[in-house]
Coordinates of C-alpha atoms and ligand atoms in Angstrom, one line a residue:
M1 CA -17.4 6.9 -1.0
V2 CA -20.0 5.6 -3.2
D3 CA -21.4 8.6 -5.3
H4 CA -25.1 8.5 -5.8
V5 CA -24.7 8.5 -9.5
F6 CA -23.4 4.9 -9.2
A7 CA -26.8 4.0 -7.5
D8 CA -29.0 5.3 -10.2
L9 CA -29.8 3.0 -13.1
S10 CA -30.5 5.7 -15.6
L11 CA -27.2 7.6 -14.7
A12 CA -25.1 4.4 -14.6
A13 CA -26.3 3.7 -18.1
L14 CA -24.6 7.0 -19.2
Y15 CA -21.3 6.0 -17.6
D16 CA -19.5 4.4 -20.6
S17 CA -20.3 7.1 -23.0
L18 CA -19.2 9.8 -20.5
N19 CA -16.0 7.8 -19.6
P20 CA -14.7 6.4 -22.9
W21 CA -11.7 4.0 -23.1
R22 CA -8.7 6.0 -22.1
P23 CA -4.9 5.5 -22.2
G24 CA -4.9 4.2 -18.6
D25 CA -7.3 1.5 -19.8
D26 CA -4.7 0.4 -22.4
F27 CA -2.0 0.3 -19.7
Y28 CA -4.2 -2.0 -17.5
L29 CA -5.3 -4.2 -20.4
G30 CA -1.7 -4.9 -21.0
L31 CA -1.2 -6.0 -17.6
L32 CA -4.4 -8.3 -17.8
R33 CA -3.1 -10.1 -20.8
E34 CA -0.2 -11.3 -18.8
A35 CA -2.3 -12.3 -15.7
G36 CA -4.3 -15.6 -15.3
A37 CA -6.5 -14.4 -12.6
V38 CA -7.6 -10.8 -12.1
L39 CA -9.5 -9.0 -9.5
D40 CA -10.8 -5.4 -10.3
I41 CA -11.8 -3.6 -7.2
G42 CA -14.3 -0.8 -8.0
C43 CA -14.8 -2.1 -11.5
G44 CA -17.8 0.1 -12.2
T45 CA -19.6 -0.9 -15.4
G46 CA -16.6 -3.4 -15.9
Q47 CA -15.3 -1.9 -19.2
L48 CA -11.7 -3.3 -18.6
L49 CA -12.7 -7.0 -17.8
R50 CA -15.3 -6.9 -20.5
R51 CA -12.7 -5.9 -23.1
A52 CA -10.2 -8.5 -21.8
R53 CA -12.9 -11.2 -22.1
A54 CA -14.0 -10.0 -25.6
E55 CA -10.6 -10.2 -26.9
G56 CA -10.1 -13.7 -25.5
H57 CA -8.8 -13.8 -21.9
R58 CA -9.6 -17.2 -20.6
G59 CA -8.6 -16.8 -17.0
R60 CA -10.5 -15.9 -13.9
L61 CA -11.9 -12.3 -14.2
T62 CA -13.7 -11.0 -11.1
G63 CA -15.1 -7.6 -10.8
L64 CA -16.1 -6.1 -7.5
D65 CA -18.3 -2.9 -7.0
P66 CA -20.7 -1.7 -4.3
A67 CA -22.9 0.0 -6.8
A68 CA -25.6 -2.3 -8.0
A69 CA -26.7 0.0 -11.0
M70 CA -23.0 -0.1 -12.3
L71 CA -23.0 -4.0 -12.1
V72 CA -26.3 -4.2 -14.0
Q73 CA -24.6 -2.6 -16.9
A74 CA -21.6 -5.0 -16.4
R75 CA -23.6 -8.1 -16.2
R76 CA -25.8 -7.2 -19.2
A77 CA -22.8 -6.7 -21.5
R78 CA -20.7 -9.8 -20.2
P79 CA -22.3 -12.5 -18.1
D80 CA -19.2 -14.6 -18.5
V81 CA -17.2 -12.5 -16.0
E82 CA -17.7 -13.0 -12.2
W83 CA -19.4 -9.7 -11.0
V84 CA -19.5 -9.3 -7.1
L85 CA -21.7 -6.8 -5.5
G86 CA -20.2 -5.0 -2.5
D87 CA -16.9 -3.8 -1.2
V88 CA -13.8 -5.9 -0.2
R89 CA -15.5 -7.1 3.0
V90 CA -18.0 -9.2 1.1
R91 CA -15.5 -12.0 0.3
R92 CA -12.3 -13.3 1.7
W93 CA -10.1 -13.9 -1.3
R94 CA -6.8 -15.6 -0.1
A95 CA -3.8 -15.8 -2.6
E96 CA -6.1 -16.3 -5.6
F97 CA -5.1 -13.5 -8.0
D98 CA -2.0 -12.7 -10.1
L99 CA -3.1 -9.1 -10.5
V100 CA -5.5 -6.9 -8.4
V101 CA -6.4 -3.5 -10.0
M102 CA -8.2 -0.4 -9.1
T103 CA -8.8 1.8 -12.2
G104 CA -10.6 5.1 -13.1
H105 CA -9.4 6.7 -9.9
A106 CA -11.6 4.2 -8.0
F107 CA -9.0 4.3 -5.2
Q108 CA -9.9 7.9 -4.6
E109 CA -13.4 6.9 -3.5
L110 CA -11.8 5.5 -0.3
V111 CA -12.1 8.5 1.8
A112 CA -11.7 7.5 5.5
D113 CA -8.3 6.0 6.7
E114 CA -10.0 3.0 7.7
E115 CA -11.6 2.3 4.3
I116 CA -8.1 2.6 2.8
R117 CA -6.6 0.2 5.3
V118 CA -9.3 -2.4 4.9
C119 CA -9.0 -2.2 1.1
L120 CA -5.2 -2.5 0.9
R121 CA -5.3 -5.3 3.4
A122 CA -7.8 -7.2 1.3
A123 CA -6.0 -6.5 -1.9
R124 CA -2.8 -8.0 -0.4
A125 CA -4.5 -11.0 0.9
A126 CA -6.1 -11.6 -2.5
L127 CA -2.7 -11.6 -4.2
K128 CA -0.8 -14.8 -5.0
D129 CA 2.9 -14.8 -4.2
G130 CA 4.6 -12.6 -6.8
G131 CA 1.2 -11.0 -7.8
R132 CA 0.8 -7.3 -8.3
F133 CA -1.6 -4.6 -7.0
V134 CA -1.8 -1.8 -9.5
F135 CA -3.8 1.4 -9.2
E136 CA -3.7 5.1 -9.7
T137 CA -4.7 8.2 -7.8
R138 CA -4.5 11.7 -9.2
N139 CA -1.5 13.6 -7.9
P140 CA -2.7 16.4 -5.5
E141 CA 0.1 18.7 -6.8
A142 CA -1.6 18.8 -10.3
R143 CA -4.7 20.2 -8.6
A144 CA -7.2 18.5 -11.1
W145 CA -10.1 19.9 -9.2
E146 CA -9.3 23.3 -10.4
R147 CA -10.5 22.2 -13.8
W148 CA -13.9 20.8 -12.4
T149 CA -15.8 24.0 -13.5
P150 CA -19.4 24.3 -14.9
D151 CA -18.1 25.7 -18.1
R152 CA -16.6 22.3 -19.0
V153 CA -19.7 20.5 -20.1
L154 CA -19.6 16.7 -21.1
R155 CA -22.4 15.5 -23.4
A156 CA -23.9 12.0 -23.9
T157 CA -27.2 10.6 -25.2
A158 CA -29.7 8.9 -22.8
A159 CA -31.3 5.5 -23.6
D160 CA -34.4 7.4 -24.9
G161 CA -32.2 9.4 -27.5
T162 CA -32.4 12.7 -25.6
P163 CA -29.2 14.6 -25.1
V164 CA -27.8 14.9 -21.6
R165 CA -25.2 17.5 -20.3
V166 CA -23.0 16.9 -17.3
W167 CA -20.8 19.3 -15.4
H168 CA -18.9 19.3 -12.1
E169 CA -18.4 22.0 -9.4
V170 CA -16.1 21.9 -6.5
Q171 CA -17.9 22.8 -3.1
G172 CA -16.3 25.2 -0.7
G173 CA -13.9 26.7 -3.4
G174 CA -11.2 24.0 -3.0
P175 CA -10.0 21.0 -1.1
R176 CA -10.8 20.5 2.7
G177 CA -7.5 19.1 3.8
D178 CA -6.8 16.2 1.1
R179 CA -10.6 15.8 0.4
V180 CA -12.5 17.4 -2.5
H181 CA -16.1 17.8 -2.1
F182 CA -18.0 18.3 -5.5
T183 CA -21.3 18.1 -7.2
E184 CA -22.1 16.4 -10.6
T185 CA -25.0 17.8 -12.4
Y186 CA -27.0 16.0 -15.0
A187 CA -29.5 18.0 -17.2
G188 CA -31.4 17.4 -20.3
P189 CA -35.0 17.5 -21.8
G190 CA -35.5 13.9 -20.7
W191 CA -35.7 14.9 -17.1
P192 CA -38.1 17.3 -15.3
G193 CA -35.1 19.2 -13.8
P194 CA -31.3 18.9 -13.2
R195 CA -30.3 15.9 -11.1
V196 CA -27.4 16.8 -8.7
N197 CA -25.1 14.3 -7.1
H198 CA -22.6 14.8 -4.4
G199 CA -19.3 13.2 -4.2
V200 CA -16.0 13.3 -2.1
L201 CA -12.6 12.2 -3.4
R202 CA -9.4 11.8 -1.4
F203 CA -6.1 13.0 -2.8
L204 CA -3.2 11.4 -1.2
D205 CA 0.3 12.4 -2.0
A206 CA 2.9 9.8 -2.7
G207 CA 4.4 9.8 0.7
R208 CA 1.1 9.2 2.5
L209 CA 0.2 6.6 -0.1
E210 CA 3.5 4.8 0.6
G211 CA 2.8 5.0 4.2
F212 CA -0.7 3.3 3.9
L213 CA 0.8 0.6 1.6
A214 CA 3.5 -0.2 4.0
E215 CA 1.1 -0.5 6.9
A216 CA -0.8 -3.1 4.8
G217 CA 2.3 -5.1 4.0
L218 CA 2.7 -3.8 0.4
A219 CA 5.7 -2.3 -1.1
V220 CA 6.1 0.0 -4.2
A221 CA 7.7 -1.8 -7.1
D222 CA 7.2 0.8 -9.7
Q223 CA 5.7 4.3 -9.7
Y224 CA 4.8 6.4 -12.8
G225 CA 3.4 10.0 -13.2
D226 CA 1.4 9.5 -16.3
W227 CA 0.2 6.8 -18.7
D228 CA 3.3 7.1 -21.0
L229 CA 5.0 5.6 -17.9
S230 CA 7.2 8.7 -17.3
A231 CA 8.8 9.2 -13.9
L232 CA 6.5 10.7 -11.2
T233 CA 7.4 14.3 -10.8
P234 CA 5.8 17.1 -8.8
G235 CA 3.8 18.2 -11.8
S236 CA 2.7 14.8 -12.9
P237 CA -1.1 14.5 -13.3
E238 CA -1.1 10.7 -11.9
I239 CA 0.5 8.7 -9.3
I240 CA 0.4 5.3 -10.8
T241 CA 1.6 2.6 -8.5
V242 CA 2.7 -1.1 -9.0
A243 CA 2.9 -2.8 -5.5
R244 CA 3.9 -6.2 -4.5
K245 CA 3.7 -8.0 -1.2
A246 CA 6.5 -6.6 1.0
Ligands
SAM1 C1 -15.0 6.4 -11.1 S1 -15.7 4.9 -10.9 C2 -14.5 3.8 -11.7 C3 -15.0 2.6 -12.4 C4 -14.1 1.8 -13.3 N1 -12.9 1.2 -12.4 C5 -13.6 2.5 -14.4 O1 -12.5 2.7 -14.6 O2 -14.4 2.8 -15.2 C6 -15.4 4.4 -9.2 C7 -16.0 3.1 -8.8 O3 -15.5 2.7 -7.5 C8 -16.7 2.3 -6.7 N2 -16.5 2.3 -5.3 C9 -16.8 3.2 -4.4 N3 -16.5 3.0 -3.1 C10 -15.9 1.7 -3.3 C11 -15.3 0.9 -2.3 N4 -15.4 1.2 -1.0 N5 -14.8 -0.2 -2.8 C12 -14.9 -0.6 -4.0 N6 -15.3 0.1 -5.0 C13 -15.9 1.4 -4.5 C14 -17.9 3.1 -7.3 O4 -19.0 2.4 -7.0 C15 -17.5 3.2 -8.8 O5 -18.1 2.2 -9.6

């Protein structure tokens, strides 16, 4: 689900400072270095592709995102990457990419079963033979949403130099099935009042995930529980999946 934050230019401009480079980005950047053509689904502000280009990647780099405000940030920073507005239905990529990625838990934005199916089918179709689809989703058993509480405030600086505080709050006291509804509140002296965005994220367990992948003609080649590439265990924070065409 496209959160409203990603549709708002002033909030999208804060995204990179609120979401700085993470260990997961190092993992993906390593994969990009070995891949000639890369598709990043839900690329957001394009931090990963921008970094790859900046450090000399000469191949095809394509970022896809339905949030125009996020792509404005991406395009401004790096016009020499192909930025495509929309979701996977806007293009019919066929066996063109060595690597397809979904990073920063973008996969969890796919809330309805049909959204997941459409995205996975498109990712598979976009892969060359031997290519890899790599993405992560938070392991529901680690219950990350329990730490999304208003006392954990993130801080950033807006373009006009004023401070911004951001916090999250889960709605309804916890997940509804495998979905977590939450608010993200932005507040600071630059705005007349707090701005509240509503989001929903889906938390699939490894079994359900494998079922969706198999249905789309994808097979799990490797799976890790964290960015140190440790094995997936019940307490692992992440389910990091490397999939290939089945
Ligand atoms: C948390 S951000 C992650 C952005 C980026 N991958 C990163 O790691 O910084 C999730 C992104 O997924 C995008 N998104 C939401 N629904 C989507 C969909 N159906 N298809 C592709 N991207 C989607 C949002 O617009 C947003 O930019």
